[in-house]
PDB file of C-alpha atoms and ligand atoms in Angstrom:
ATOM      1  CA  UNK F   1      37.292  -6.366 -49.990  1.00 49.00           C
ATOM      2  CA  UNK F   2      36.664  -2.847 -50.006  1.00 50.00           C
ATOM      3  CA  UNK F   3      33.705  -2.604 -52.498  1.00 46.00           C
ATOM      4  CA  UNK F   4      35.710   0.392 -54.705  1.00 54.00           C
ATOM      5  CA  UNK F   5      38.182  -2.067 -55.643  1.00 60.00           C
ATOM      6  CA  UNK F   6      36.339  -3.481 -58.990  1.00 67.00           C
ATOM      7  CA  UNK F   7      33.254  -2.198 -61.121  1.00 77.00           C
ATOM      8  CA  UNK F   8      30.049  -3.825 -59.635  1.00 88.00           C
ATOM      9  CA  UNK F   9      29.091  -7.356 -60.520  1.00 93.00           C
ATOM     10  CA  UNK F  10      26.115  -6.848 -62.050  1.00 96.00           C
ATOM     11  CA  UNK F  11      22.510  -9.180 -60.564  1.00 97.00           C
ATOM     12  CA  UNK F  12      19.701 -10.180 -62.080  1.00 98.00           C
ATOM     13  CA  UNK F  13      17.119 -11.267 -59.423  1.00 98.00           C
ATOM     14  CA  UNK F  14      14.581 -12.741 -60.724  1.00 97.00           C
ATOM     15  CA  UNK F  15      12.199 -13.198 -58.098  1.00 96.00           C
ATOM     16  CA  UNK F  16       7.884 -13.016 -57.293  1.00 95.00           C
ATOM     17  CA  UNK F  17       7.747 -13.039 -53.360  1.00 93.00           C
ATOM     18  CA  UNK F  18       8.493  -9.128 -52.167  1.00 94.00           C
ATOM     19  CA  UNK F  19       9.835 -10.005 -48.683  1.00 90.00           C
ATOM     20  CA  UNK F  20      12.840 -12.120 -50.858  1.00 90.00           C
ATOM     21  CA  UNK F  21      12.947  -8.716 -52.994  1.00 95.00           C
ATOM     22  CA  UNK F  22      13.252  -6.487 -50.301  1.00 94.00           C
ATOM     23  CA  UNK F  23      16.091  -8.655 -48.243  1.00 92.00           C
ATOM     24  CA  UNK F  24      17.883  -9.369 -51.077  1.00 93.00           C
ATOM     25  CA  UNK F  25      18.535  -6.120 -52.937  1.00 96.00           C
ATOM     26  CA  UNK F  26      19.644  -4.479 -49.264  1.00 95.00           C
ATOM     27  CA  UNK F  27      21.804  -7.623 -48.935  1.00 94.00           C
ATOM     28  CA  UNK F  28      23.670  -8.061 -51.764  1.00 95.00           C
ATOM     29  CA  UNK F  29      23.878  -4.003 -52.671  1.00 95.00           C
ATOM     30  CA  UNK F  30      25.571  -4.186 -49.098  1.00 95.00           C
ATOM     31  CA  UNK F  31      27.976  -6.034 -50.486  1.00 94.00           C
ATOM     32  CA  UNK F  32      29.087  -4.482 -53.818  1.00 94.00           C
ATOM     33  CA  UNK F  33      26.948  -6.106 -56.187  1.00 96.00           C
ATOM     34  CA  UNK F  34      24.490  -3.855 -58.707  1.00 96.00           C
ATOM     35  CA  UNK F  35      20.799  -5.368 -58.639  1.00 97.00           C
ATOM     36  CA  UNK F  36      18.390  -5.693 -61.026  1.00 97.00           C
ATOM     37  CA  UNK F  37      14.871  -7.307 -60.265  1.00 98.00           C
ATOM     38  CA  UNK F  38      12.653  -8.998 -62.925  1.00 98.00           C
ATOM     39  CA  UNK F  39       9.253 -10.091 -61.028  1.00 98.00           C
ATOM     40  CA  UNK F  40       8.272 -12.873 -63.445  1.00 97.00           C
ATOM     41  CA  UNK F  41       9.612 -15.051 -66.012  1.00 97.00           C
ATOM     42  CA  UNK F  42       8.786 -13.031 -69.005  1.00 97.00           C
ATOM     43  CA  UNK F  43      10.420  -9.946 -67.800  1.00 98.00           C
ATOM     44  CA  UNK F  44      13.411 -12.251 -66.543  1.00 98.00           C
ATOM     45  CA  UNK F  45      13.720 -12.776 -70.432  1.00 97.00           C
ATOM     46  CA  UNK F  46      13.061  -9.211 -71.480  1.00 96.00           C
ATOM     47  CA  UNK F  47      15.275  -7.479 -68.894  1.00 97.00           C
ATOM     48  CA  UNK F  48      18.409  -9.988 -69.516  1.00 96.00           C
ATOM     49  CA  UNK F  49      18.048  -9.593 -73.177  1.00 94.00           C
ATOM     50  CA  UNK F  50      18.564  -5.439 -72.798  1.00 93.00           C
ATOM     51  CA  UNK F  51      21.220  -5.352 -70.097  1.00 89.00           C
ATOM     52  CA  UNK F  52      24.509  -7.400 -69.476  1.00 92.00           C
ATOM     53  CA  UNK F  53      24.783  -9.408 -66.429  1.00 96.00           C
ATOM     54  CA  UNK F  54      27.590 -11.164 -65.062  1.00 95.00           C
ATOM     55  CA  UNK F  55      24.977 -13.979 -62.441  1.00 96.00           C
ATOM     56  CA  UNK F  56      21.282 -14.335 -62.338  1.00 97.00           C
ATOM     57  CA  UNK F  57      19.567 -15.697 -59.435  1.00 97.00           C
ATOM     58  CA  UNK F  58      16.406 -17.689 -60.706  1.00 95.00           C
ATOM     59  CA  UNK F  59      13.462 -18.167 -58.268  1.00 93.00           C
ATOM     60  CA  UNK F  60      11.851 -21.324 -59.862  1.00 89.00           C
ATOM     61  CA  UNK F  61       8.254 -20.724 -58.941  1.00 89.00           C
ATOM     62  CA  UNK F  62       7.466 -17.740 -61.163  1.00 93.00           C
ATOM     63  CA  UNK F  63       4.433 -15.847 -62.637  1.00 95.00           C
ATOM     64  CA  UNK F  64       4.015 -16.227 -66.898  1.00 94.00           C
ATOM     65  CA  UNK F  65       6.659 -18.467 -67.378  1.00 94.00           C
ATOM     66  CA  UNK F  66       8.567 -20.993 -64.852  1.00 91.00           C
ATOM     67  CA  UNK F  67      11.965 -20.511 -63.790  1.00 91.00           C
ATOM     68  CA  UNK F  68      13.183 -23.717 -65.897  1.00 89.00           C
ATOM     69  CA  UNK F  69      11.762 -22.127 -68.785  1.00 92.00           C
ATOM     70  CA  UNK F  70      13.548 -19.196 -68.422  1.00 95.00           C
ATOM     71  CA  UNK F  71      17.059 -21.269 -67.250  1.00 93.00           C
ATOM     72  CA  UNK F  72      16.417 -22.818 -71.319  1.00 90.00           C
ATOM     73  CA  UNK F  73      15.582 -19.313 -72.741  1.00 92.00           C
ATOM     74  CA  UNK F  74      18.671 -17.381 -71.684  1.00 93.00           C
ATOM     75  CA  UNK F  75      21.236 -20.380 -72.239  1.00 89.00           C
ATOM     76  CA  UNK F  76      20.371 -20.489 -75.849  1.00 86.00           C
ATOM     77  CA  UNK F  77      22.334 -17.034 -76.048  1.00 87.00           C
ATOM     78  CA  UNK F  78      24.445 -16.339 -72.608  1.00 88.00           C
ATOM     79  CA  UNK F  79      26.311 -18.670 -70.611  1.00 86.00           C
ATOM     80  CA  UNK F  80      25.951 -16.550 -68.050  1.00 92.00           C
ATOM     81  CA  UNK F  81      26.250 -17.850 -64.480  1.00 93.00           C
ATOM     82  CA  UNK F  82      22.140 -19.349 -63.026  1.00 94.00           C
ATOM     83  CA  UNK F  83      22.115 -20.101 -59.539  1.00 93.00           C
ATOM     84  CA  UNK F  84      18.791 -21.106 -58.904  1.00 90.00           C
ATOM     85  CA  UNK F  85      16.751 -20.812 -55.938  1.00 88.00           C
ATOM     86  CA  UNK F  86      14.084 -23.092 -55.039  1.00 81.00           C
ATOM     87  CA  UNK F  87      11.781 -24.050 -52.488  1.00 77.00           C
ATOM     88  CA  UNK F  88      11.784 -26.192 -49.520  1.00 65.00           C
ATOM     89  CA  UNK F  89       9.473 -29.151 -50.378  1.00 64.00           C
ATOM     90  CA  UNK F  90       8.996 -27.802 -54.270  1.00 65.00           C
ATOM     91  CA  UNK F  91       9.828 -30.750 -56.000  1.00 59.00           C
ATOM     92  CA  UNK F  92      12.818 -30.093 -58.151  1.00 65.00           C
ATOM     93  CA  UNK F  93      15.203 -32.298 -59.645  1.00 69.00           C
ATOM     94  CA  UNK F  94      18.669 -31.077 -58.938  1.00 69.00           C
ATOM     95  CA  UNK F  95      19.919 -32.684 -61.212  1.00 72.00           C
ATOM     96  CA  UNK F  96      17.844 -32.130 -64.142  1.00 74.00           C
ATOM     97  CA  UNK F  97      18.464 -28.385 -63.163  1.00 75.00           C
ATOM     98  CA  UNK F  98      22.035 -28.587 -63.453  1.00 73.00           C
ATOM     99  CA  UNK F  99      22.069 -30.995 -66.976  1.00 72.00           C
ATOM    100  CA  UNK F 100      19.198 -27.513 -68.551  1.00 75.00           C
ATOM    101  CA  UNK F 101      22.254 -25.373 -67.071  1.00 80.00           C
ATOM    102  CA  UNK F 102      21.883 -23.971 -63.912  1.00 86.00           C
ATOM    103  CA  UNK F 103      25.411 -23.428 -62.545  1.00 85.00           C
ATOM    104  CA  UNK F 104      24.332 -24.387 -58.775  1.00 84.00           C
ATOM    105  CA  UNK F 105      21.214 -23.765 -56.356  1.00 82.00           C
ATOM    106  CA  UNK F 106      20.470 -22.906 -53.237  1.00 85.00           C
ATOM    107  CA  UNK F 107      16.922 -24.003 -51.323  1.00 83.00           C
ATOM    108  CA  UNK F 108      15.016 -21.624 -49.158  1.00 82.00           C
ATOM    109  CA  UNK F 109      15.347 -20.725 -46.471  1.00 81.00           C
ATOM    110  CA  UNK F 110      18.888 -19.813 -46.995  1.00 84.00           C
ATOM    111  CA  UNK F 111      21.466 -17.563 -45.320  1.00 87.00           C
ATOM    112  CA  UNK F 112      22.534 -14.235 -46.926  1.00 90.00           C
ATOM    113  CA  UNK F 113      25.595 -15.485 -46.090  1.00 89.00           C
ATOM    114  CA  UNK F 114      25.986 -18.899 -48.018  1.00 88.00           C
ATOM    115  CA  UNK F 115      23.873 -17.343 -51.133  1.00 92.00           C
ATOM    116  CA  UNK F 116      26.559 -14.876 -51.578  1.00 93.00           C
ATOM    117  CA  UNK F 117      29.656 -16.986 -51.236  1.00 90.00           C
ATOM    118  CA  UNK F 118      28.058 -19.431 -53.633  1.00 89.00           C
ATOM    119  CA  UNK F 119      27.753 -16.255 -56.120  1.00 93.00           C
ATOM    120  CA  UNK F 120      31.480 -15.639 -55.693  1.00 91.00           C
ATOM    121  CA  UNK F 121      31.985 -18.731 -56.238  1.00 87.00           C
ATOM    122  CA  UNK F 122      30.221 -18.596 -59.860  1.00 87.00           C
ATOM    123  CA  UNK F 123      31.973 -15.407 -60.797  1.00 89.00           C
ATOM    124  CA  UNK F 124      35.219 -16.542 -60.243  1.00 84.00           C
ATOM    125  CA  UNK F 125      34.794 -19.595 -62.027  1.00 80.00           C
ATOM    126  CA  UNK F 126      33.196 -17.661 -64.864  1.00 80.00           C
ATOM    127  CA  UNK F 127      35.875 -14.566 -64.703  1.00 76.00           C
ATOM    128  CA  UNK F 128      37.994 -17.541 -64.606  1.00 69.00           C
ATOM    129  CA  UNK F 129      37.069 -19.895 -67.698  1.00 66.00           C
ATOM    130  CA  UNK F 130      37.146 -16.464 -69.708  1.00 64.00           C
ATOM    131  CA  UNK F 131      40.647 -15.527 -68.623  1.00 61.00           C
ATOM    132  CA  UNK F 132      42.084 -18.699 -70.285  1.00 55.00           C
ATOM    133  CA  UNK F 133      40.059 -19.493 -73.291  1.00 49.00           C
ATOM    134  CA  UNK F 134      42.212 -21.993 -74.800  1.00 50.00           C
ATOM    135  CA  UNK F 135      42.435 -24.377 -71.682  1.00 48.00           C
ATOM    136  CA  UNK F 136      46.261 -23.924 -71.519  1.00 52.00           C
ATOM    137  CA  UNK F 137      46.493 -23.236 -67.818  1.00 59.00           C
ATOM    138  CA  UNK F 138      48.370 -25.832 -66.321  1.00 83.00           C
ATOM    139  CA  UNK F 139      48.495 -25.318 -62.694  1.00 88.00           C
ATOM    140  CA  UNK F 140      45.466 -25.312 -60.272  1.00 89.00           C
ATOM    141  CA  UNK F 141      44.721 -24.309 -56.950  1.00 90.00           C
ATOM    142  CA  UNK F 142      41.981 -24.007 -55.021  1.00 92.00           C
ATOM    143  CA  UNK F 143      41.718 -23.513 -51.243  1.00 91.00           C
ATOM    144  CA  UNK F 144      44.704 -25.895 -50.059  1.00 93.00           C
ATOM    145  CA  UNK F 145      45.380 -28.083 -53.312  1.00 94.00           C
ATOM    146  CA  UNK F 146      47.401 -27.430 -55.886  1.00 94.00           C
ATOM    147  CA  UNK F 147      47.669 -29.483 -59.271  1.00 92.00           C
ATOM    148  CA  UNK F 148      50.181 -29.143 -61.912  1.00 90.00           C
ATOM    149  CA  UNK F 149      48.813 -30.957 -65.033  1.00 83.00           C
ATOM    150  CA  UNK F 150      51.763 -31.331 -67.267  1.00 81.00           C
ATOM    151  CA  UNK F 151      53.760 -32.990 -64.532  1.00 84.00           C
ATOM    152  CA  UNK F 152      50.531 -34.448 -62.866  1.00 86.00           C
ATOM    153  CA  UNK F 153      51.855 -33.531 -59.684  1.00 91.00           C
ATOM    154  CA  UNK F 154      49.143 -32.915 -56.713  1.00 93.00           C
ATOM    155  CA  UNK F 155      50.199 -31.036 -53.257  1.00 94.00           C
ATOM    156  CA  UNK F 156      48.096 -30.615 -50.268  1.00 94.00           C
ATOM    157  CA  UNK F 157      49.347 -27.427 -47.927  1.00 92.00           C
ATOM    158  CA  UNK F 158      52.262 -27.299 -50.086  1.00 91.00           C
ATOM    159  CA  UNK F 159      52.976 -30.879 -49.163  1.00 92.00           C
ATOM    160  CA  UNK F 160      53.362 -33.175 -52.389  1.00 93.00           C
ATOM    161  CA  UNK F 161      51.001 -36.310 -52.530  1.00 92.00           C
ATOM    162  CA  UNK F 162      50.901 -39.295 -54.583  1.00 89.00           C
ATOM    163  CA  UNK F 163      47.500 -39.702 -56.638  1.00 88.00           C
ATOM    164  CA  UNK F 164      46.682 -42.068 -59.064  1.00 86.00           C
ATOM    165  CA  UNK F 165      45.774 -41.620 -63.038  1.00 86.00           C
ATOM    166  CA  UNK F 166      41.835 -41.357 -62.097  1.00 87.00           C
ATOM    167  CA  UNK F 167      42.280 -39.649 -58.511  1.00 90.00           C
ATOM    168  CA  UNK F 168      43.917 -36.979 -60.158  1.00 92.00           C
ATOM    169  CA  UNK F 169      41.074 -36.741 -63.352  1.00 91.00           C
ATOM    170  CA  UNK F 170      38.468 -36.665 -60.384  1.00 94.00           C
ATOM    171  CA  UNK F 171      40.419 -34.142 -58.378  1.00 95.00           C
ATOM    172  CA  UNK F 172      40.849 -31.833 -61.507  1.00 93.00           C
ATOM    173  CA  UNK F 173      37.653 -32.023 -62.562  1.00 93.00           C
ATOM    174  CA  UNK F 174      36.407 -30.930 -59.181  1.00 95.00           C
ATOM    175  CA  UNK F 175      38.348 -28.026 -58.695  1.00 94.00           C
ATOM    176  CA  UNK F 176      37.935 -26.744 -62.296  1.00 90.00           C
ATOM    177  CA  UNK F 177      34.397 -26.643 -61.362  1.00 90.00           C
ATOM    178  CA  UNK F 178      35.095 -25.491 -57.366  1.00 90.00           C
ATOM    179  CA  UNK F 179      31.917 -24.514 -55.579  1.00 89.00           C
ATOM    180  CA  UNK F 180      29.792 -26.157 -58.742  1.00 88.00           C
ATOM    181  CA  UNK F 181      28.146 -29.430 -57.930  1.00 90.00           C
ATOM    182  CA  UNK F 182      28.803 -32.409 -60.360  1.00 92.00           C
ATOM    183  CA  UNK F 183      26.110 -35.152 -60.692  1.00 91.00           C
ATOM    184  CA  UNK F 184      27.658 -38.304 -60.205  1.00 90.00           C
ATOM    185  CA  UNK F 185      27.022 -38.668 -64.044  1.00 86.00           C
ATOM    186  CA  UNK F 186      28.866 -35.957 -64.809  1.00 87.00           C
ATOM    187  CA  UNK F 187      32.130 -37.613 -62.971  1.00 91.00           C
ATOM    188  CA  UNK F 188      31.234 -40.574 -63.934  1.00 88.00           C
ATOM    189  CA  UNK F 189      31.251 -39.948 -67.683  1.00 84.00           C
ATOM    190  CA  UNK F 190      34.563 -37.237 -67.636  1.00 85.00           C
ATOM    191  CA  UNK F 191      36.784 -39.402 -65.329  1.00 87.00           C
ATOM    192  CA  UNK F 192      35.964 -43.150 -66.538  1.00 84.00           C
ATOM    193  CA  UNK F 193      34.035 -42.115 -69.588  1.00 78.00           C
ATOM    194  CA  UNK F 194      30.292 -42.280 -71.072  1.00 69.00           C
ATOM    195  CA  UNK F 195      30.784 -46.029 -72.364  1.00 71.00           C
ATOM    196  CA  UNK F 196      31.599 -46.684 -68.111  1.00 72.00           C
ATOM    197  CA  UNK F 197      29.652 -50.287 -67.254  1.00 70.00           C
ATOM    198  CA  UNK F 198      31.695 -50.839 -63.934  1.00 70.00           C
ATOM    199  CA  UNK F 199      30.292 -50.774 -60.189  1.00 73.00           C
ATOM    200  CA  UNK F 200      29.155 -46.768 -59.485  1.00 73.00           C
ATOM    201  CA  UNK F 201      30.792 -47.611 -56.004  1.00 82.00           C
ATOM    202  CA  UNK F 202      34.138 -46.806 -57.738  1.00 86.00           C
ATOM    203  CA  UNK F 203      33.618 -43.038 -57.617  1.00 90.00           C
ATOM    204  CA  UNK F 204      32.701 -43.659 -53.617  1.00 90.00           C
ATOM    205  CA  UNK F 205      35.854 -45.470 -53.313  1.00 89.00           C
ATOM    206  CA  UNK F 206      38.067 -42.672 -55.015  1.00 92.00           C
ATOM    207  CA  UNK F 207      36.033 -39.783 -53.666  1.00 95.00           C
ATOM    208  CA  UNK F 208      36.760 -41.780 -49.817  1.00 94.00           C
ATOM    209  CA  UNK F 209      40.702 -42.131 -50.972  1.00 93.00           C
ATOM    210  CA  UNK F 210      40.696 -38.442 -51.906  1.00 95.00           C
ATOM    211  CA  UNK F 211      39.337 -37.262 -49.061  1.00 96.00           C
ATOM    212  CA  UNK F 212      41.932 -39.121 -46.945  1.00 95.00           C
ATOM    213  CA  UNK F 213      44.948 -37.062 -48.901  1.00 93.00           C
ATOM    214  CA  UNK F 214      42.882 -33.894 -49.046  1.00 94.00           C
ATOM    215  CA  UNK F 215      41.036 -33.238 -45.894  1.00 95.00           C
ATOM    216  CA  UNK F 216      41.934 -32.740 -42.432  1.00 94.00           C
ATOM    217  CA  UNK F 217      39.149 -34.870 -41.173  1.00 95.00           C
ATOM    218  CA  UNK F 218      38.106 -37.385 -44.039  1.00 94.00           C
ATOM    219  CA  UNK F 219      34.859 -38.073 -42.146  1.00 94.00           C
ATOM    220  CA  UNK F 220      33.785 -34.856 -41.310  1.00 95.00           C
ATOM    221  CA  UNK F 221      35.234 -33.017 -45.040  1.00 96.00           C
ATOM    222  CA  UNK F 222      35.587 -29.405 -45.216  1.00 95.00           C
ATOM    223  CA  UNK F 223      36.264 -29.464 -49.246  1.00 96.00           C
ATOM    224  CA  UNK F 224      35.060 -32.392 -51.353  1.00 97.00           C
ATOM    225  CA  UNK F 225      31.558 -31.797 -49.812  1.00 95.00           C
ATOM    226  CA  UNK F 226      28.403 -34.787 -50.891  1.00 94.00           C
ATOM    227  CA  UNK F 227      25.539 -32.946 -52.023  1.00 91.00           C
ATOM    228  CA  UNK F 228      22.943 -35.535 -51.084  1.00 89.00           C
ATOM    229  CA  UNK F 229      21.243 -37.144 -53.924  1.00 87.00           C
ATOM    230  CA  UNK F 230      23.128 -35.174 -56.767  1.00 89.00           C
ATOM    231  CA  UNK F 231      26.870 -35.719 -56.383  1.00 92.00           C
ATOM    232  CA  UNK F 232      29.963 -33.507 -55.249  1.00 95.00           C
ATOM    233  CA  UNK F 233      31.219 -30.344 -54.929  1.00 95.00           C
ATOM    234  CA  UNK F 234      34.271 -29.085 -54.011  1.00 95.00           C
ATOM    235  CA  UNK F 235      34.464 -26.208 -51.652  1.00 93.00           C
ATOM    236  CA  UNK F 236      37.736 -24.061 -51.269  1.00 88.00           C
TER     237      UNK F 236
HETATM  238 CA1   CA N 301       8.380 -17.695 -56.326  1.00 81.58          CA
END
């Protein structure tokens, strides 16, 4: 943890409201990262076009051009990790965030805390997906589940489990994308496919049977987490 271990994940903050500016770069230099601020959307643009950044943090409610806007601008060229951070009662769709390609978001008031493991959580993913290119990793594991896709085996704790075809698709595809949220589109569409005409209930039903292998208490879950109104997201 020691914060001499790796270069410096490099932050673009891109934020209007100074008391946010202030807590933030003290936080997160704290804790290893290297900060950069942009105070409205246009110099959002300008400064990630100069520099090389491995997350952004978008405040949506921006001077000269909206945080959307600038979401659209940089994913033309950068598939960078966007967490975006909006405002309690600012009406945002989350999940027309997430389909212009935020990676996640966070609403204020937040804690330090949970802002910063959900930035982990992007960079590994990211540090991840560019580690194996060519999608030939076989075996996943995130917090206590482990999948091995060539032998479509699935263990909890080290414990095997029996899944079924789609329970395992649905389980994959959420911790490929650990600590990202996935409309229920989006799981919809990968695990049954786009052409899907059946009862939505069906992803309830396997997302309820999952939980029952995966989690120590099904009703109170720890890892596949509902994000209320979007979909789910699985925590490690
Ligand atoms: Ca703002």
């Amino acid at each position: 943890m020691s914060k001499h271990d790796a270069p410096k994940h490099r932050v673009l903050l891109v934020e209007d409201e100074e008391s946010f500016i202030d807590a933030l770069t003290i936080g997160l230099d704290r804790e290893g990262f290297d900060v950069s601020v942009a105070r409205d959307g246009q110099e959002a643009v300008d400064i990630f076009a100069q520099g090389t950044f491995d997350v952004v943090l978008l405040d949506l409610m921006l001077p000269k051009m909206s945080g959307l806007d600038v979401c659209r601008v940089i994913r033309t060229t950068s598939d960078v990790p966007i967490i975006v951070v909006s405002a309690k009662g600012e009406e945002v769709d989350a999940v027309v965030m997430l389909e212009i390609g935020a990676d996640d978001y966070v609403t204020k008031p937040y804690r330090l805390r949970e802002l910063i493991a959900r930035i982990r959580a992007v960079l590994r993913r990211h540090d991840h997906a560019k580690e194996a290119p060519d999608n030939s990793e076989t075996v996943i594991e995130v917090g206590p589940v482990r999948l091995e896709a060539d032998t479509r085996r699935c263990f909890v704790k080290g414990e095997e489990i029996k899944v079924r075809k789609k329970e395992f698709a649905l389980l994959e595809l959420l911790l490929t994308n650990a600590g990202r949220v996935l409309t229920r589109e989006q799981l919809i569409d990968r695990v049954w496919g786009s052409d899907y005409v059946g009862d939505t209930k069906t992803l309830d039903v396997h997302i309820k049977r999952l939980r029952s292998l995966v989690e120590e208490k099904p009703k109170d879950p720890q890892h596949i987490t509902t994000v209320r109104g979007v979909g789910y997201r699985f925590d490690a």
